[in-house]
Coordinates of C-alpha atoms and ligand atoms in Angstrom, one line a residue:
M508 CA -8.3 -24.3 -15.2
E509 CA -12.1 -25.1 -15.0
T510 CA -12.5 -22.3 -12.3
L511 CA -10.4 -19.8 -14.3
R512 CA -12.4 -20.5 -17.5
E513 CA -15.6 -19.9 -15.5
I514 CA -14.1 -16.6 -14.4
F515 CA -13.2 -15.3 -17.8
R516 CA -16.6 -16.4 -19.1
L517 CA -18.5 -14.5 -16.4
K518 CA -16.5 -11.5 -16.2
K519 CA -17.0 -11.0 -20.0
E520 CA -20.9 -11.8 -19.7
L521 CA -21.3 -9.4 -16.8
N522 CA -18.9 -6.6 -17.8
V523 CA -16.7 -6.9 -14.7
T524 CA -13.2 -5.6 -14.3
I525 CA -10.9 -7.5 -12.0
A526 CA -8.2 -5.6 -10.3
A527 CA -5.3 -7.3 -8.3
H528 CA -2.3 -5.9 -6.2
Y529 CA 1.1 -7.2 -7.2
Y530 CA 1.1 -9.1 -3.7
Q531 CA -1.8 -11.4 -4.8
R532 CA -1.4 -15.2 -5.5
D533 CA -0.3 -15.9 -9.1
E534 CA -3.6 -17.8 -9.7
V535 CA -5.5 -14.3 -9.1
I536 CA -2.9 -12.3 -11.1
A537 CA -3.7 -14.7 -14.0
A538 CA -7.4 -13.7 -13.8
A539 CA -6.8 -9.9 -13.4
D540 CA -7.6 -7.1 -16.0
L541 CA -5.7 -4.5 -13.9
I542 CA -2.5 -5.3 -12.0
G543 CA -0.4 -2.7 -10.3
D544 CA 0.8 -1.0 -7.0
S545 CA -1.6 0.9 -4.9
L546 CA -1.3 4.1 -6.7
E547 CA -1.6 2.6 -10.2
L548 CA -4.8 0.6 -9.0
S549 CA -6.6 3.6 -7.5
R550 CA -6.1 5.5 -10.7
K551 CA -6.7 2.7 -13.1
A552 CA -9.7 1.1 -11.4
S553 CA -11.5 4.3 -10.7
A554 CA -11.2 5.4 -14.2
D555 CA -12.4 1.9 -15.6
P556 CA -15.6 2.3 -17.5
N557 CA -17.5 -1.0 -16.2
E558 CA -20.0 -0.6 -13.5
Y559 CA -18.6 -3.5 -11.3
L560 CA -15.1 -3.7 -10.1
I561 CA -13.7 -6.9 -8.1
F562 CA -10.8 -5.6 -6.1
C563 CA -8.4 -8.4 -5.2
G564 CA -6.1 -6.9 -2.4
V565 CA -6.7 -5.4 0.9
G566 CA -9.7 -3.1 2.3
F567 CA -8.1 0.2 2.0
M568 CA -7.3 -0.3 -1.8
A569 CA -11.1 -1.2 -2.6
Q570 CA -12.2 1.6 -0.2
S571 CA -10.1 4.1 -2.2
V572 CA -11.6 3.1 -5.6
K573 CA -15.1 3.3 -4.1
T574 CA -14.1 6.9 -2.7
L575 CA -12.8 8.1 -6.0
A576 CA -15.7 6.5 -8.1
P577 CA -18.6 6.4 -6.1
A578 CA -21.1 5.1 -8.9
K579 CA -19.0 2.1 -9.2
R580 CA -20.0 -1.1 -7.5
V581 CA -16.8 -2.4 -5.7
L582 CA -16.8 -5.9 -4.3
M583 CA -13.9 -7.9 -2.8
P584 CA -13.6 -11.8 -3.0
R585 CA -12.8 -11.7 0.6
I586 CA -12.8 -9.1 3.2
A587 CA -9.2 -8.8 3.8
C588 CA -7.6 -5.9 6.0
C589 CA -4.1 -4.5 5.9
S590 CA -3.0 -4.9 9.6
M591 CA -0.9 -1.6 9.2
A592 CA -4.2 0.4 8.2
R593 CA -5.9 -1.0 11.2
M594 CA -3.3 0.7 13.6
I595 CA -5.0 3.8 13.5
D596 CA -8.5 4.8 13.7
G597 CA -10.3 8.1 14.2
A598 CA -10.0 8.1 18.0
S599 CA -6.3 7.4 17.9
Y600 CA -5.8 10.0 15.3
D601 CA -7.8 12.6 17.4
R602 CA -5.6 11.7 20.6
S603 CA -2.4 12.2 18.3
I604 CA -3.5 15.7 17.4
E605 CA -4.3 16.4 21.2
R606 CA -0.8 15.3 22.1
L607 CA 0.7 17.5 19.6
E608 CA -1.4 20.4 20.9
A609 CA -0.4 19.6 24.4
A610 CA 3.3 19.8 23.3
G611 CA 2.7 23.3 22.1
I612 CA 1.8 22.7 18.5
P613 CA -1.3 24.3 17.5
K614 CA -3.6 22.2 15.1
E615 CA -3.4 25.0 12.6
N616 CA 0.4 24.5 12.3
V617 CA 0.0 20.8 11.5
M618 CA 0.0 19.3 8.0
P619 CA -1.2 15.6 8.3
I620 CA -0.2 13.2 5.7
T621 CA -1.5 9.7 5.6
Y622 CA -0.1 6.9 3.7
I623 CA -2.9 5.4 1.5
N624 CA -2.6 2.2 3.8
S625 CA -5.2 3.8 6.1
Q626 CA -9.0 3.7 6.5
A627 CA -11.4 6.3 4.9
E628 CA -12.0 7.8 8.3
I629 CA -8.4 8.7 8.6
K630 CA -8.2 10.2 5.2
A631 CA -11.3 12.2 5.9
R632 CA -9.8 13.6 9.1
V633 CA -6.5 14.4 7.2
A634 CA -8.4 16.2 4.4
K635 CA -10.3 18.4 7.1
M636 CA -7.0 19.5 8.5
G637 CA -5.8 20.5 4.9
G638 CA -3.7 17.4 4.5
M639 CA -3.7 14.7 1.8
V640 CA -2.7 11.1 1.0
C641 CA 0.6 9.6 -0.4
T642 CA 1.6 6.2 -1.6
S643 CA 5.0 4.5 -1.6
A644 CA 5.4 5.6 -5.3
N645 CA 4.9 9.4 -4.6
A646 CA 5.6 9.9 -1.0
E647 CA 8.7 11.9 -1.4
N648 CA 7.3 14.3 -3.7
I649 CA 4.1 14.6 -1.6
I650 CA 6.1 15.5 1.5
R651 CA 8.3 17.9 -0.2
R652 CA 5.2 19.7 -1.5
A653 CA 3.7 19.5 1.8
L654 CA 6.8 21.2 3.4
E655 CA 6.2 24.2 1.4
A656 CA 3.2 24.9 3.5
G657 CA 5.7 25.8 6.3
K658 CA 3.9 23.4 8.8
K659 CA 5.0 20.5 10.8
I660 CA 4.2 17.3 9.2
F661 CA 2.4 14.6 11.0
F662 CA 2.9 11.3 9.0
M663 CA 0.7 8.2 9.6
P664 CA 0.5 5.3 10.0
D665 CA 3.9 3.9 8.9
R666 CA 6.8 4.9 11.1
C667 CA 9.5 3.3 9.0
L668 CA 8.2 4.9 5.8
G669 CA 8.0 8.1 7.7
L670 CA 11.6 7.9 8.9
N671 CA 12.9 6.7 5.5
L672 CA 11.4 9.7 3.9
A673 CA 12.7 12.3 6.4
K674 CA 16.1 10.8 6.0
R675 CA 16.0 11.1 2.2
I676 CA 14.6 14.5 2.3
G677 CA 16.9 15.6 5.1
I678 CA 14.5 16.9 7.8
S679 CA 14.4 16.0 11.4
T680 CA 11.9 13.6 12.8
A681 CA 10.6 11.8 15.8
T682 CA 8.1 9.1 16.7
L683 CA 5.1 10.0 18.6
G684 CA 5.1 8.0 21.9
R685 CA 8.6 6.9 21.7
D686 CA 10.7 10.2 21.6
E687 CA 10.1 12.8 24.4
A688 CA 11.4 15.8 22.4
F689 CA 9.1 15.6 19.2
A690 CA 7.8 19.1 19.4
S691 CA 10.9 20.7 17.7
K692 CA 11.0 18.3 14.9
D693 CA 10.0 19.0 11.2
M694 CA 8.1 15.7 10.8
I695 CA 6.4 13.6 13.6
V696 CA 5.5 10.1 12.8
Y697 CA 2.8 7.8 14.2
D698 CA 4.1 4.5 15.6
G699 CA 2.5 2.0 13.0
F700 CA 4.3 -0.8 11.0
C701 CA 4.0 -3.4 8.4
S702 CA 4.3 -6.9 10.0
V703 CA 5.7 -8.3 6.5
H704 CA 8.3 -5.7 5.9
Q705 CA 9.4 -5.9 9.6
L706 CA 10.7 -9.4 8.8
F707 CA 13.6 -8.0 6.8
T708 CA 16.7 -7.1 8.9
P709 CA 20.2 -5.7 8.3
Q710 CA 21.6 -9.1 9.1
D711 CA 19.8 -10.4 6.0
V712 CA 21.4 -7.8 3.8
D713 CA 24.9 -8.6 5.3
F714 CA 24.2 -12.5 4.7
Y715 CA 23.4 -11.9 1.0
R716 CA 26.3 -9.5 0.3
D717 CA 28.7 -12.0 2.0
R718 CA 27.5 -15.0 0.0
Y719 CA 26.9 -13.4 -3.4
P720 CA 29.7 -10.7 -4.0
G721 CA 28.2 -8.2 -6.5
I722 CA 24.5 -8.8 -5.5
L723 CA 22.2 -5.8 -5.6
I724 CA 19.6 -5.2 -2.9
A725 CA 16.1 -3.7 -3.6
V726 CA 13.7 -2.9 -0.6
H727 CA 10.3 -1.5 -0.2
P728 CA 10.3 1.7 2.0
E729 CA 8.2 0.1 4.6
C730 CA 11.3 -1.6 5.6
D731 CA 13.2 -0.7 8.6
P732 CA 15.6 2.5 7.9
A733 CA 18.5 0.1 9.1
V734 CA 17.7 -2.1 6.1
V735 CA 16.9 0.8 3.6
D736 CA 20.3 2.3 4.5
K737 CA 22.1 -0.8 3.3
A738 CA 20.1 -1.3 0.1
D739 CA 21.0 -0.1 -3.6
F740 CA 17.4 0.6 -4.5
V741 CA 14.3 1.5 -2.6
G742 CA 10.8 1.9 -4.3
S743 CA 7.2 1.0 -4.4
T744 CA 6.2 -2.4 -5.6
S745 CA 6.0 -1.2 -9.3
Q746 CA 9.2 0.8 -9.0
I747 CA 11.0 -2.5 -7.8
I748 CA 9.6 -4.5 -10.6
K749 CA 10.8 -2.2 -13.2
W750 CA 14.2 -1.7 -11.6
V751 CA 14.8 -5.5 -11.4
Q752 CA 13.5 -6.0 -14.9
A753 CA 15.9 -3.5 -16.3
K754 CA 19.0 -5.5 -15.0
P755 CA 20.9 -8.1 -16.9
N756 CA 19.6 -11.7 -16.4
E757 CA 22.8 -12.8 -14.9
Q758 CA 22.7 -10.0 -12.1
T759 CA 22.1 -11.5 -8.7
I760 CA 19.4 -9.5 -6.8
A761 CA 17.7 -10.0 -3.3
V762 CA 14.4 -8.3 -3.0
G763 CA 12.9 -7.1 0.4
T764 CA 9.2 -7.1 -0.2
E765 CA 6.3 -9.5 -0.3
F766 CA 6.9 -13.1 -1.3
N767 CA 4.5 -13.5 -4.2
L768 CA 5.8 -10.5 -5.9
V769 CA 9.4 -11.6 -5.5
N770 CA 8.7 -15.1 -6.6
R771 CA 7.4 -13.8 -10.0
L772 CA 10.6 -12.0 -10.5
R773 CA 12.7 -15.1 -10.3
E774 CA 13.1 -15.6 -13.9
K775 CA 16.0 -13.1 -13.3
N776 CA 18.6 -14.3 -10.7
T777 CA 16.5 -13.1 -7.9
F778 CA 16.2 -14.1 -4.1
V779 CA 13.8 -13.2 -1.4
L780 CA 15.8 -11.0 1.1
S781 CA 14.9 -13.3 4.1
S782 CA 15.4 -16.6 5.7
T783 CA 11.6 -16.5 6.2
K784 CA 8.8 -16.3 3.6
P785 CA 7.5 -12.9 3.9
E786 CA 3.8 -13.5 2.9
C787 CA 1.2 -10.9 3.6
P788 CA -1.3 -13.0 5.3
T789 CA -4.5 -11.1 4.3
M790 CA -3.3 -10.4 0.7
N791 CA -2.9 -14.3 0.5
E792 CA -6.5 -15.1 1.7
T793 CA -7.8 -14.4 -1.8
T794 CA -8.1 -17.4 -4.1
L795 CA -9.5 -18.2 -7.4
R796 CA -12.4 -19.9 -5.8
D797 CA -13.2 -16.7 -3.9
L798 CA -13.1 -14.8 -7.1
L799 CA -15.5 -17.1 -8.8
G800 CA -17.8 -16.8 -5.8
V801 CA -18.1 -13.1 -5.8
L802 CA -18.7 -13.1 -9.6
K803 CA -21.5 -15.6 -9.1
S804 CA -22.9 -13.2 -6.5
I805 CA -23.0 -10.3 -9.1
E806 CA -24.7 -12.8 -11.5
N807 CA -27.5 -13.8 -9.0
A808 CA -27.6 -10.3 -7.5
T809 CA -26.7 -11.1 -3.9
F810 CA -23.4 -8.9 -4.1
I811 CA -21.4 -10.4 -1.3
N812 CA -18.6 -8.3 0.2
E813 CA -19.6 -5.0 -1.3
I814 CA -17.5 -2.1 -0.3
E815 CA -19.6 1.0 1.1
V816 CA -18.1 4.2 2.4
E817 CA -20.4 6.6 4.5
E818 CA -21.1 9.6 2.3
D819 CA -19.6 12.4 4.3
E820 CA -16.6 10.5 5.1
R821 CA -16.3 9.5 1.3
K822 CA -16.4 13.1 0.2
W823 CA -13.7 14.2 2.7
A824 CA -11.6 11.1 1.9
K825 CA -11.8 11.9 -1.7
I826 CA -10.4 15.5 -1.1
A827 CA -7.4 14.0 0.5
L828 CA -6.9 11.5 -2.5
D829 CA -7.4 14.3 -5.1
R830 CA -4.9 16.4 -3.6
M831 CA -2.4 13.6 -3.9
L832 CA -3.5 12.8 -7.5
E833 CA -3.3 16.5 -8.5
I834 CA 0.4 16.6 -7.4
A835 CA 1.4 13.1 -8.5
Ligands
13P2382 P1 2.6 -0.2 -3.0 O1 1.9 0.9 -3.0 O2 4.1 -0.2 -3.2 O3 1.9 -1.4 -3.8 O4 2.5 -0.9 -1.5 C1 1.4 -1.2 -1.0 C2 1.6 -2.1 0.2 O5 0.9 -2.4 0.9 C3 3.1 -2.4 0.7 O6 3.1 -3.3 1.7
SF4_2383 FE1 -0.4 -3.9 4.7 FE2 2.1 -4.9 4.9 FE3 0.2 -6.4 3.7 FE4 1.2 -4.0 2.6 S1 2.3 -6.0 3.1 S2 -1.0 -4.8 2.7 S3 1.4 -2.8 4.4 S4 0.2 -5.8 6.1

């Protein structure tokens, strides 16, 4: 309680805005001014008037705000990275493009689309090839627009999101490095994944349906297609929250996404769609104590964990983000 009071005092005194992703611990959510999914947070936080922004989430999210609003000083209570975003770097991106070219797909015929869960260097490379970013909230819209260019889509880094989108839109797809005959497909997906959403299985869906007749199942599109196929609803974190909240209190629902978010929905008759506790390890790193620590570092001008993006990379990454924001 004392820590929370001190946080509220300091953020007011120093004109600091605190942004938190839905997967953060409850104690961090209680201290936040802006709460949302990755699309909402990149919009709201970059438009926020305060000079200082503390981002409670993972690195690519804080980096996206710095990319869109470079004059802002963006700090994180802890340097926490999304493991999926770490699965592709500049070198592996370049190798993937070489692989497409070796299979007879010239670079000019490729439209790269990167999930926002990627590092600025990937967003920059994607922009240079005419591509853009998407988030789970707007991915279908972005892919449909991208298809209008009449090119092959190279989607990264989340394989499951890519496969789920392709199925929904009705286009052919293959995974680079897994499927031999990828050159003829409409969309080629990179072989990355989310370790948290991999925990949900089709057997979990069957288990809940058997045990609770009439139950509804909502999942995040980072889940395996075999899980998504069995769900009643698939959506981004904010879309899942809205969907659950619109249901009557007595409706039984099982949700396949990160534990902290689902746990806050338990005022409804809501279950976590897993026999494990699907916590995002890095999202859970940030505590109120860390938050107070970073606020104190603004007060004493030591600025711990400040996010910087190299200028050329930032400019290009911004192009990829802006293209998404224009469409979304
Ligand atoms: P949202 O954009 O749906 O908030 O998802 C971000 C994320 O990292 C999901 O694992
Ligand atoms: Fe990354 Fe998965 Fe954590 Fe989301 S839940 S931040 S995709 S590791």
